[in-house]
Short mmCIF file of N, CA and C in Angstrom, two decimals:
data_model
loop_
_atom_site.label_atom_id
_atom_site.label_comp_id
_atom_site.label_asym_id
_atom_site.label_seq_id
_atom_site.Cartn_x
_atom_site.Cartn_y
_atom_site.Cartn_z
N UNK A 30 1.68 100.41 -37.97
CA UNK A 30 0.97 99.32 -38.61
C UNK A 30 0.75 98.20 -37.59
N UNK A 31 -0.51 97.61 -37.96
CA UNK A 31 -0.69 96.49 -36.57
C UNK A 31 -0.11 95.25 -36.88
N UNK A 32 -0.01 94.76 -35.88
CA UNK A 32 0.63 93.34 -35.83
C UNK A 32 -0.21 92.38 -36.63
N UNK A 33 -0.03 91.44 -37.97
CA UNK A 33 -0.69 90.62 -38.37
C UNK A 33 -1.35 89.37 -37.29
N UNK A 34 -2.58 89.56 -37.68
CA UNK A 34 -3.22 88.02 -36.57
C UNK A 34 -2.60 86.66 -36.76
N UNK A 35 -2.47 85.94 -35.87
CA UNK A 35 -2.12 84.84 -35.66
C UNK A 35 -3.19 84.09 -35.44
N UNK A 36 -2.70 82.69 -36.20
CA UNK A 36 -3.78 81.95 -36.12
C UNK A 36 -3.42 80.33 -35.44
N UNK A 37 -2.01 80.52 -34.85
CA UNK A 37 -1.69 79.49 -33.89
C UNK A 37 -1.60 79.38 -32.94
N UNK A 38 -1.97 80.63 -32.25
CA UNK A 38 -1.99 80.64 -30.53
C UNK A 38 -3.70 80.99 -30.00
N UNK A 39 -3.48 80.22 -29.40
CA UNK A 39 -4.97 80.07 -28.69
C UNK A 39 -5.49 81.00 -27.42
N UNK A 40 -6.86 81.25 -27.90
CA UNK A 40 -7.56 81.83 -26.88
C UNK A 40 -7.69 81.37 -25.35
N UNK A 41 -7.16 82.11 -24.51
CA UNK A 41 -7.17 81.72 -23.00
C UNK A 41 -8.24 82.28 -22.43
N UNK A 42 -8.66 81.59 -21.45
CA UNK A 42 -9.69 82.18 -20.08
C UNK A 42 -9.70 81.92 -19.29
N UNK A 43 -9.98 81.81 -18.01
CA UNK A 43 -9.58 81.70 -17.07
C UNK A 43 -10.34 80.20 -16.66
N UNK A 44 -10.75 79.79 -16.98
CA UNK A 44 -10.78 78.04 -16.83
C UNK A 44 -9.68 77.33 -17.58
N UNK A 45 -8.79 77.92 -18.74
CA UNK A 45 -8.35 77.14 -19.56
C UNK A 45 -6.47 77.93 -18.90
N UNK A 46 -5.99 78.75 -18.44
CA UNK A 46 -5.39 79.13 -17.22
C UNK A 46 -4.55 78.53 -17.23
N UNK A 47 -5.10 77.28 -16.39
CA UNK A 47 -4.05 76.14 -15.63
C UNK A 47 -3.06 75.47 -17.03
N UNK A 48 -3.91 75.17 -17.64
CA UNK A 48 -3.29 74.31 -18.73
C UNK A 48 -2.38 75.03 -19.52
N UNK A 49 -1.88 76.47 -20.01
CA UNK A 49 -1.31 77.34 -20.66
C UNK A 49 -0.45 77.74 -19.58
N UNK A 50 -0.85 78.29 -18.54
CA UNK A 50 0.60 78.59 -17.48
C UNK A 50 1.44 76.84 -17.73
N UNK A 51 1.09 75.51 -17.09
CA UNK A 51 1.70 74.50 -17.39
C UNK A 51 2.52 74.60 -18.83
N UNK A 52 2.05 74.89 -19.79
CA UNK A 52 2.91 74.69 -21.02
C UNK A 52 3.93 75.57 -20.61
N UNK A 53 3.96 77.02 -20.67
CA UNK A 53 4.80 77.74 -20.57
C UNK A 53 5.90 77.31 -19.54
N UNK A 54 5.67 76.22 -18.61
CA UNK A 54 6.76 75.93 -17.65
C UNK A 54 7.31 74.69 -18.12
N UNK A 55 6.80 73.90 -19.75
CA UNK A 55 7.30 72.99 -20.24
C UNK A 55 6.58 71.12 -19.52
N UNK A 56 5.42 71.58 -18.96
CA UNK A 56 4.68 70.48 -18.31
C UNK A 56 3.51 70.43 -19.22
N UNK A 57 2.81 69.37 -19.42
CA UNK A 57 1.18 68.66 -20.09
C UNK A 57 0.53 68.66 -18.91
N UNK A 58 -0.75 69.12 -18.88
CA UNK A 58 -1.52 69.69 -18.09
C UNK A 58 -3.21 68.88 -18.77
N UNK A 59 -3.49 67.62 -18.18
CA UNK A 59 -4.91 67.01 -18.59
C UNK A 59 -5.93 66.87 -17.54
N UNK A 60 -6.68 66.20 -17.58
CA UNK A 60 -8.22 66.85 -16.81
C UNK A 60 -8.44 64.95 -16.46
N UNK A 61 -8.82 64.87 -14.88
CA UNK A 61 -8.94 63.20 -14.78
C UNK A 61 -10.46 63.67 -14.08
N UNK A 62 -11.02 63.01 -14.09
CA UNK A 62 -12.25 63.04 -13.66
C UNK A 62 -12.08 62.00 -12.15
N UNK A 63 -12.80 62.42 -10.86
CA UNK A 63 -12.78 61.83 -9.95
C UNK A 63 -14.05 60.84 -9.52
N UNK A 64 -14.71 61.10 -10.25
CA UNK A 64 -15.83 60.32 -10.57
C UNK A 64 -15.34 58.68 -10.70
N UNK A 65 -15.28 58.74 -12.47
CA UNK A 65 -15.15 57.59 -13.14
C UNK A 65 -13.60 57.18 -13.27
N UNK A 66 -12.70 58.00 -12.67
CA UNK A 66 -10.98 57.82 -13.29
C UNK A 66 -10.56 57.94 -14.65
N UNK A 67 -11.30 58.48 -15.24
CA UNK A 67 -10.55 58.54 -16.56
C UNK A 67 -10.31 59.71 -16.83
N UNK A 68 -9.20 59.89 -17.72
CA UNK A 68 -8.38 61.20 -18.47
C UNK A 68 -9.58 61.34 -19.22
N UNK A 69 -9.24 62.75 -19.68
CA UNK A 69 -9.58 63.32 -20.94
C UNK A 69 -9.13 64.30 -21.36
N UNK A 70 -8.97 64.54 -22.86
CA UNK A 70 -8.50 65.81 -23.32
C UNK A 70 -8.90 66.47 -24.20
N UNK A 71 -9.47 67.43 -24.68
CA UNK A 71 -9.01 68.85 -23.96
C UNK A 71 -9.97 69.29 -23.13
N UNK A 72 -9.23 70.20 -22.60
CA UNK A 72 -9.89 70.48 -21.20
C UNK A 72 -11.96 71.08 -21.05
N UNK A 73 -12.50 69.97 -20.42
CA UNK A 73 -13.51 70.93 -19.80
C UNK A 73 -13.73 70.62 -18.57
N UNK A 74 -14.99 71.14 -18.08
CA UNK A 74 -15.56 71.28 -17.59
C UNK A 74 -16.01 70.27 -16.54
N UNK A 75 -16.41 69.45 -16.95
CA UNK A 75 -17.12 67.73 -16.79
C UNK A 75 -16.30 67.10 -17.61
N UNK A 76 -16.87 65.77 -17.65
CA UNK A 76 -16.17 64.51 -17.46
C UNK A 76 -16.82 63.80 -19.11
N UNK A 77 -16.36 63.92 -20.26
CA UNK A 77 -17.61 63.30 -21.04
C UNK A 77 -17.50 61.82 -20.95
N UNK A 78 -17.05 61.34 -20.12
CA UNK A 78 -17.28 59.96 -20.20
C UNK A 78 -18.90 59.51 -19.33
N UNK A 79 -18.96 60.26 -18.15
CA UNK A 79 -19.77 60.11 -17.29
C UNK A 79 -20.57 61.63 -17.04
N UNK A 80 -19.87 62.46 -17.38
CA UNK A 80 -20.85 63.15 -17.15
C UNK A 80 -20.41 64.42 -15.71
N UNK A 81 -19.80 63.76 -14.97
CA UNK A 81 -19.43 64.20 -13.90
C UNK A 81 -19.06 65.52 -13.96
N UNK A 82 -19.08 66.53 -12.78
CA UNK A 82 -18.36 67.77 -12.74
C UNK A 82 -17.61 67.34 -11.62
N UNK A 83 -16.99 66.71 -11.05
CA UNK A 83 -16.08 66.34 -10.18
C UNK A 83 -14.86 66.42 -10.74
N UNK A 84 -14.12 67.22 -11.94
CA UNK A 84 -12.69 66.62 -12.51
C UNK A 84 -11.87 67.70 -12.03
N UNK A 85 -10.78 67.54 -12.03
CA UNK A 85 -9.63 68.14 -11.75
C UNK A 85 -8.15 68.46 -12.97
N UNK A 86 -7.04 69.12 -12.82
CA UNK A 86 -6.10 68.88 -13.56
C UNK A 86 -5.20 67.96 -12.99
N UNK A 87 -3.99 67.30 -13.67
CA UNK A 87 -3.34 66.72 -13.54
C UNK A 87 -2.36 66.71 -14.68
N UNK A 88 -0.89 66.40 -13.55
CA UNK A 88 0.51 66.41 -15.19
C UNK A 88 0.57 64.83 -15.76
N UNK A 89 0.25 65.14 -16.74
CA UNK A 89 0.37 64.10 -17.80
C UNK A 89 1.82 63.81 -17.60
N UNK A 90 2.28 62.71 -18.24
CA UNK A 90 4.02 62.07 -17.74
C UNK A 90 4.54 62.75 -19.45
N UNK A 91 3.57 63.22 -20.56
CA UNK A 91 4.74 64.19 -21.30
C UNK A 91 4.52 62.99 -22.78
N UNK A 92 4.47 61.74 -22.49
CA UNK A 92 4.78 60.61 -23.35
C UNK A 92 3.22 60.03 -24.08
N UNK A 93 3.85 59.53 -25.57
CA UNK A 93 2.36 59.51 -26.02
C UNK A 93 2.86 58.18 -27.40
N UNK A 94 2.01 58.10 -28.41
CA UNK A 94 2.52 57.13 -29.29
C UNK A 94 1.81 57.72 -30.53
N UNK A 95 2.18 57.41 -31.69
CA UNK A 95 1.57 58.25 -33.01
C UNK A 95 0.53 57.28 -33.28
N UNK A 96 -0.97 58.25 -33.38
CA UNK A 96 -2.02 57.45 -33.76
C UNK A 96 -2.09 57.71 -35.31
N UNK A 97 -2.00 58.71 -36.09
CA UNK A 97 -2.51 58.76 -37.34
C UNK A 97 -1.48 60.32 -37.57
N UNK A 98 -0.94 60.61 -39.01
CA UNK A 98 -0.88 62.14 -39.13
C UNK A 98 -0.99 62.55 -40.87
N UNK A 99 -1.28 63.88 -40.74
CA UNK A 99 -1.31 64.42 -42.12
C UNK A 99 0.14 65.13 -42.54
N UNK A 100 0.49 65.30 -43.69
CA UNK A 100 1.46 66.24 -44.08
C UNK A 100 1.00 67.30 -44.63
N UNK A 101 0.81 68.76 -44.02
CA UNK A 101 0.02 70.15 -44.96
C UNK A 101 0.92 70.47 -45.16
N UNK A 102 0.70 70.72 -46.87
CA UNK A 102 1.67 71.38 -47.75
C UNK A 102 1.35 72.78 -48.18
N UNK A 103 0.12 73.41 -47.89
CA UNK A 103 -0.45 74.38 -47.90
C UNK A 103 -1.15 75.02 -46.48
N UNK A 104 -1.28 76.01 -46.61
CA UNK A 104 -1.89 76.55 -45.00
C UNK A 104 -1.42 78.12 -45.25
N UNK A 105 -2.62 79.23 -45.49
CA UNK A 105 -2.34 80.38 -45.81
C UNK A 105 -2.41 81.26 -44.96
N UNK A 106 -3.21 80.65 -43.45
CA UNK A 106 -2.75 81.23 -42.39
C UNK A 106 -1.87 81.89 -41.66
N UNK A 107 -1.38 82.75 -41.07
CA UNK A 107 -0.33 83.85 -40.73
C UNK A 107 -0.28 82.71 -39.31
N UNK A 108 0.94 81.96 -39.04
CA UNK A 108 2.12 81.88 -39.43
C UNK A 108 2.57 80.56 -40.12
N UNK A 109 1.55 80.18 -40.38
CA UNK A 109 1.19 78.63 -41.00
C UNK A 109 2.36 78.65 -42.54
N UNK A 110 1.97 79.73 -43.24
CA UNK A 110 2.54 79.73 -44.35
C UNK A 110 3.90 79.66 -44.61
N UNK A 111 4.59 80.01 -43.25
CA UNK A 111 6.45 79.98 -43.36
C UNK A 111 6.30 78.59 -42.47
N UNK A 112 5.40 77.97 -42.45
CA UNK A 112 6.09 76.64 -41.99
C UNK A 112 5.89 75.03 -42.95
N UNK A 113 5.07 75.25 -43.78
CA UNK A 113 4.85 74.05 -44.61
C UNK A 113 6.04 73.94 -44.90
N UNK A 114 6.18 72.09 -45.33
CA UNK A 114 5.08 71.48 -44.94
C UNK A 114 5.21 71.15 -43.26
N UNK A 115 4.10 70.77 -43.32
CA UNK A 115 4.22 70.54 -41.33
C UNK A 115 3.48 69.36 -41.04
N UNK A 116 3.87 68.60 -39.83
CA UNK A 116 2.97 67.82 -40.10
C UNK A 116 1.67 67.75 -38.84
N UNK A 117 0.43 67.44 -38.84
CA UNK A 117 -0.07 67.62 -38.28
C UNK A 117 -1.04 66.34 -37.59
N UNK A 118 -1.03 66.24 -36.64
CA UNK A 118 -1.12 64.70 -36.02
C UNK A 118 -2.36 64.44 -34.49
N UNK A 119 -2.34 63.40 -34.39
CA UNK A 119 -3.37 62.93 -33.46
C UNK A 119 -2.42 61.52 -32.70
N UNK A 120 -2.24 61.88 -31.32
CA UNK A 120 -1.41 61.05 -31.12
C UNK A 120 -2.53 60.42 -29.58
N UNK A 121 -1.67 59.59 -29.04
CA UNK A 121 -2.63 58.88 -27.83
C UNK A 121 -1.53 59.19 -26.80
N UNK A 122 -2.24 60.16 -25.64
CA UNK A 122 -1.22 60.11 -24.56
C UNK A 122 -1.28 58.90 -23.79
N UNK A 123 -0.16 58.69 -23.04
CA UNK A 123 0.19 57.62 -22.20
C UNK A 123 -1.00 57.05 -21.34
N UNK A 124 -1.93 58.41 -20.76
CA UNK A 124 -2.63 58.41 -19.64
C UNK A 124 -4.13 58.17 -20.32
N UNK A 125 -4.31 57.95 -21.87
CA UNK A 125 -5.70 57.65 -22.26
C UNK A 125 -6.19 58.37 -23.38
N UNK A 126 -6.15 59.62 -23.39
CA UNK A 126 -6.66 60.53 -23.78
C UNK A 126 -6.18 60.48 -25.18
N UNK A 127 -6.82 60.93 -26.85
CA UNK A 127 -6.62 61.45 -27.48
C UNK A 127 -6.04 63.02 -27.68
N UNK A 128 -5.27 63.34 -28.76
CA UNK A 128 -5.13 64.83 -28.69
C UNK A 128 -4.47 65.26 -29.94
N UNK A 129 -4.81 66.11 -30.64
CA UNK A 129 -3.95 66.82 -31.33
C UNK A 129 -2.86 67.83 -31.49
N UNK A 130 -1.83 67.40 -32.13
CA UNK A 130 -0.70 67.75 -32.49
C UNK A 130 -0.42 68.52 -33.36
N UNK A 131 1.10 68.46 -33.16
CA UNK A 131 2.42 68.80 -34.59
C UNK A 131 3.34 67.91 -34.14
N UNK A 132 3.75 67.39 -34.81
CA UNK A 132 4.83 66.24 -34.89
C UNK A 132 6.06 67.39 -35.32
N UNK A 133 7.36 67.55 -34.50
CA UNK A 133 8.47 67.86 -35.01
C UNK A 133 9.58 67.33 -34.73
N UNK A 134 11.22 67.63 -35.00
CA UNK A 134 11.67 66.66 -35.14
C UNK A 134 11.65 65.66 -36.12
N UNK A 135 11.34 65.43 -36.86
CA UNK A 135 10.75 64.06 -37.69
C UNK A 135 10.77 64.01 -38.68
N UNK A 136 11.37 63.04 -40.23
CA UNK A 136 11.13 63.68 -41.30
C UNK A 136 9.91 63.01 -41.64
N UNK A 137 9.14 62.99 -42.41
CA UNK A 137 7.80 61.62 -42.79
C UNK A 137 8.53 61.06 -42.75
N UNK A 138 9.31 60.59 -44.22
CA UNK A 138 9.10 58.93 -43.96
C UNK A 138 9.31 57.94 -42.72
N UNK A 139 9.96 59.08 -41.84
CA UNK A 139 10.46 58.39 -40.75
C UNK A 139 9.23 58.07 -39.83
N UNK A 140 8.14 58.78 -39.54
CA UNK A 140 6.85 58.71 -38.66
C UNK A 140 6.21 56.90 -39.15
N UNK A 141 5.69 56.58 -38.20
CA UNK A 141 5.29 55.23 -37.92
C UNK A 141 4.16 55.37 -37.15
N UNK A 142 3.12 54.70 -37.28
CA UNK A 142 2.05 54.68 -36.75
C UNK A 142 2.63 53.53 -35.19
N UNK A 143 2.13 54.30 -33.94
CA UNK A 143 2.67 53.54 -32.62
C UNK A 143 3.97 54.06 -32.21
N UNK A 144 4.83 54.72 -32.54
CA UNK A 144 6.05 55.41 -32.23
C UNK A 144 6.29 55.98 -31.18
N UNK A 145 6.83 55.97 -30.00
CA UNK A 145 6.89 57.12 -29.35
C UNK A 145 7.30 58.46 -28.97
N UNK A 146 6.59 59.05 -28.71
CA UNK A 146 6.41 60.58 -28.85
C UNK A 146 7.16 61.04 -27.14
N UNK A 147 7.61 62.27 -27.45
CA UNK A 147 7.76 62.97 -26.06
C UNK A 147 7.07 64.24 -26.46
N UNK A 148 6.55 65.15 -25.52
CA UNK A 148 6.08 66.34 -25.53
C UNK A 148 7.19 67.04 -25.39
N UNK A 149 6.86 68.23 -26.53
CA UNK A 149 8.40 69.81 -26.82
C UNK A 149 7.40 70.86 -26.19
N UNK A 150 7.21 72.07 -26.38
CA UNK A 150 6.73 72.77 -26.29
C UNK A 150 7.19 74.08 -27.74
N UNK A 151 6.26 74.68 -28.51
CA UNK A 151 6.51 75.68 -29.37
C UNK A 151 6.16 76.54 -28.93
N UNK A 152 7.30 77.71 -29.15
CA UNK A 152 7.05 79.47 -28.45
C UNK A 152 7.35 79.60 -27.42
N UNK A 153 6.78 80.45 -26.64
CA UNK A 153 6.75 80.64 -25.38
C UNK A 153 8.15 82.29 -24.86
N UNK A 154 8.74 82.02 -24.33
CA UNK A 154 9.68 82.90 -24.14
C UNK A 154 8.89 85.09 -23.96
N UNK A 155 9.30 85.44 -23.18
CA UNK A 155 8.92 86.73 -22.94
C UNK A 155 7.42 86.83 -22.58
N UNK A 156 6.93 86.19 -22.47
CA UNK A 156 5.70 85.73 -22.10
C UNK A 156 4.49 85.30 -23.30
N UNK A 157 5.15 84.40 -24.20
CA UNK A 157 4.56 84.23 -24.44
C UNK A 157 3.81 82.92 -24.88
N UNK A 158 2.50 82.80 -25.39
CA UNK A 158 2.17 81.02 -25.36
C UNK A 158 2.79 80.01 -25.74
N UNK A 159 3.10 78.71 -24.92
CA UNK A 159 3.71 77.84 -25.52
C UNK A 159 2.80 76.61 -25.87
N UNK A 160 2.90 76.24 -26.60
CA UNK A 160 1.91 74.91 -27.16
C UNK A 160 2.04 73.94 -27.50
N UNK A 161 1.90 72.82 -26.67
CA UNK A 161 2.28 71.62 -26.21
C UNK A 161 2.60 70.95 -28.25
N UNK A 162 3.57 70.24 -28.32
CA UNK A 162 3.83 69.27 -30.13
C UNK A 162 5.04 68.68 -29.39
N UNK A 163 5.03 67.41 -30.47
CA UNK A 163 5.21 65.96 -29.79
C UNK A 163 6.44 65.86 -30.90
N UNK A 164 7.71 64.76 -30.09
CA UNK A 164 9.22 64.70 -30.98
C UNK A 164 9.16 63.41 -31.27
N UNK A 165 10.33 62.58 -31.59
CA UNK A 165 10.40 61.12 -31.24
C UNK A 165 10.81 61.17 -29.98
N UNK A 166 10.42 60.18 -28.89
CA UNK A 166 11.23 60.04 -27.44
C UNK A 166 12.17 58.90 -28.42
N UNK A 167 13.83 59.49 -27.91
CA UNK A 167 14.57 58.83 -28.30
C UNK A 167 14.88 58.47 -26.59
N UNK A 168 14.54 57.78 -26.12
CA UNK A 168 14.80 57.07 -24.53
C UNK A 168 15.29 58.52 -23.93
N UNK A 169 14.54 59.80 -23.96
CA UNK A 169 14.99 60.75 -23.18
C UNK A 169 14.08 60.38 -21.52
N UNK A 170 15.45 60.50 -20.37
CA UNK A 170 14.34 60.88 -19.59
C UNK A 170 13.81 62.04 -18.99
N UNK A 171 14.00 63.02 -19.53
CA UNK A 171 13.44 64.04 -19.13
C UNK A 171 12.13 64.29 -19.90
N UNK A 172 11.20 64.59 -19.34
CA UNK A 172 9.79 64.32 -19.97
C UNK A 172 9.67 65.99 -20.79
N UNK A 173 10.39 66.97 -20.40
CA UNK A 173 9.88 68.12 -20.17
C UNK A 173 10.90 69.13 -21.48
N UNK A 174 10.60 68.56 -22.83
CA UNK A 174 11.89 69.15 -23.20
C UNK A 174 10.87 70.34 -24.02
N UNK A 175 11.90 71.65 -23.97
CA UNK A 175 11.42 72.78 -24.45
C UNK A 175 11.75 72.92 -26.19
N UNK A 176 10.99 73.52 -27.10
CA UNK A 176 11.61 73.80 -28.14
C UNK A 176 11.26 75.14 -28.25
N UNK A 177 12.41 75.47 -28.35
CA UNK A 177 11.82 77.77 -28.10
C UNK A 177 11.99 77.95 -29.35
N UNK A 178 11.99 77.41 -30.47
CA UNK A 178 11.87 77.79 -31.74
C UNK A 178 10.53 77.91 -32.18
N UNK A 179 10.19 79.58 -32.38
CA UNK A 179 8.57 79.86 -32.01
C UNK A 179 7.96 79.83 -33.71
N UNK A 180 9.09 79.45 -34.70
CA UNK A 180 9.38 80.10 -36.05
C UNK A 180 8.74 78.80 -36.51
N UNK A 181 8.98 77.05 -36.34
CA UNK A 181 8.86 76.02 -36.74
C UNK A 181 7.52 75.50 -36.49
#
């Protein structure tokens, strides 16, 4: 019998590469444009601020602040459904950029709009994808903390 599809791990290619090997080693992996200096996220190509194809990658420092989040209490998606509720979020990294999340760690009521966030990583292990979701930074300094709980 085949393996049920997943609908939380993302399609790779070989432009998008850099940024998925980085997770798996527990690093944030964003795109600065050499043009204009500014971040952006998620990854392309060019620069949408300017336009530019001059951009590059770069490690984000990991740290971010809570812009807004939802709580899904439903999600029938394979593996969505053993995890409600979850919460699902849009946070502002340090370096500029918008991005979307999972907030873990956290119960609601405790989430605060402006909070700071550290980057975990979900999954990964035996080779497989890990995907950057954000904790409270409780004054950790290690930017780089793993969560190998591929289940949450």
């Amino acid at each position: 019998m085949a393996a049920a599809p997943r609908f939380d791990l993302p399609e790779t290619d070989d432009f998008t590469r850099p940024f998925w090997e980085a997770a798996a080693e527990g690093r944030l992996l964003i795109r600065r444009c050499r043009a204009c200096a500014k971040a952006h996220h998620y990854p392309r190509e060019f620069c949408p601020h300017c336009w530019s194809e001059d951009v590059g990658w770069e490690q984000a420092s990991g740290r971010a602040t809570l812009y807004t989040w939802s709580v899904v209490h439903r999600n029938d998606l394979p593996p969505f459904g053993d995890r409600v509720p979850y919460v699902a979020a849009v946070v502002d990294l340090r370096e500029g950029p918008r991005m979307m999340t999972g907030i873990v760690g956290c119960a609601e009521p405790d989430l605060r709009i402006g909070m700071d966030l550290l980057v975990a990583f979900r999954g990964g292990g035996k080779g497989g994808v890990s995907v950057p979701v954000f904790r409270p930074d409780q004054g950790q300094s290690n930017s780089r903390t793993h969560d190998p709980v591929s289940s949450r």
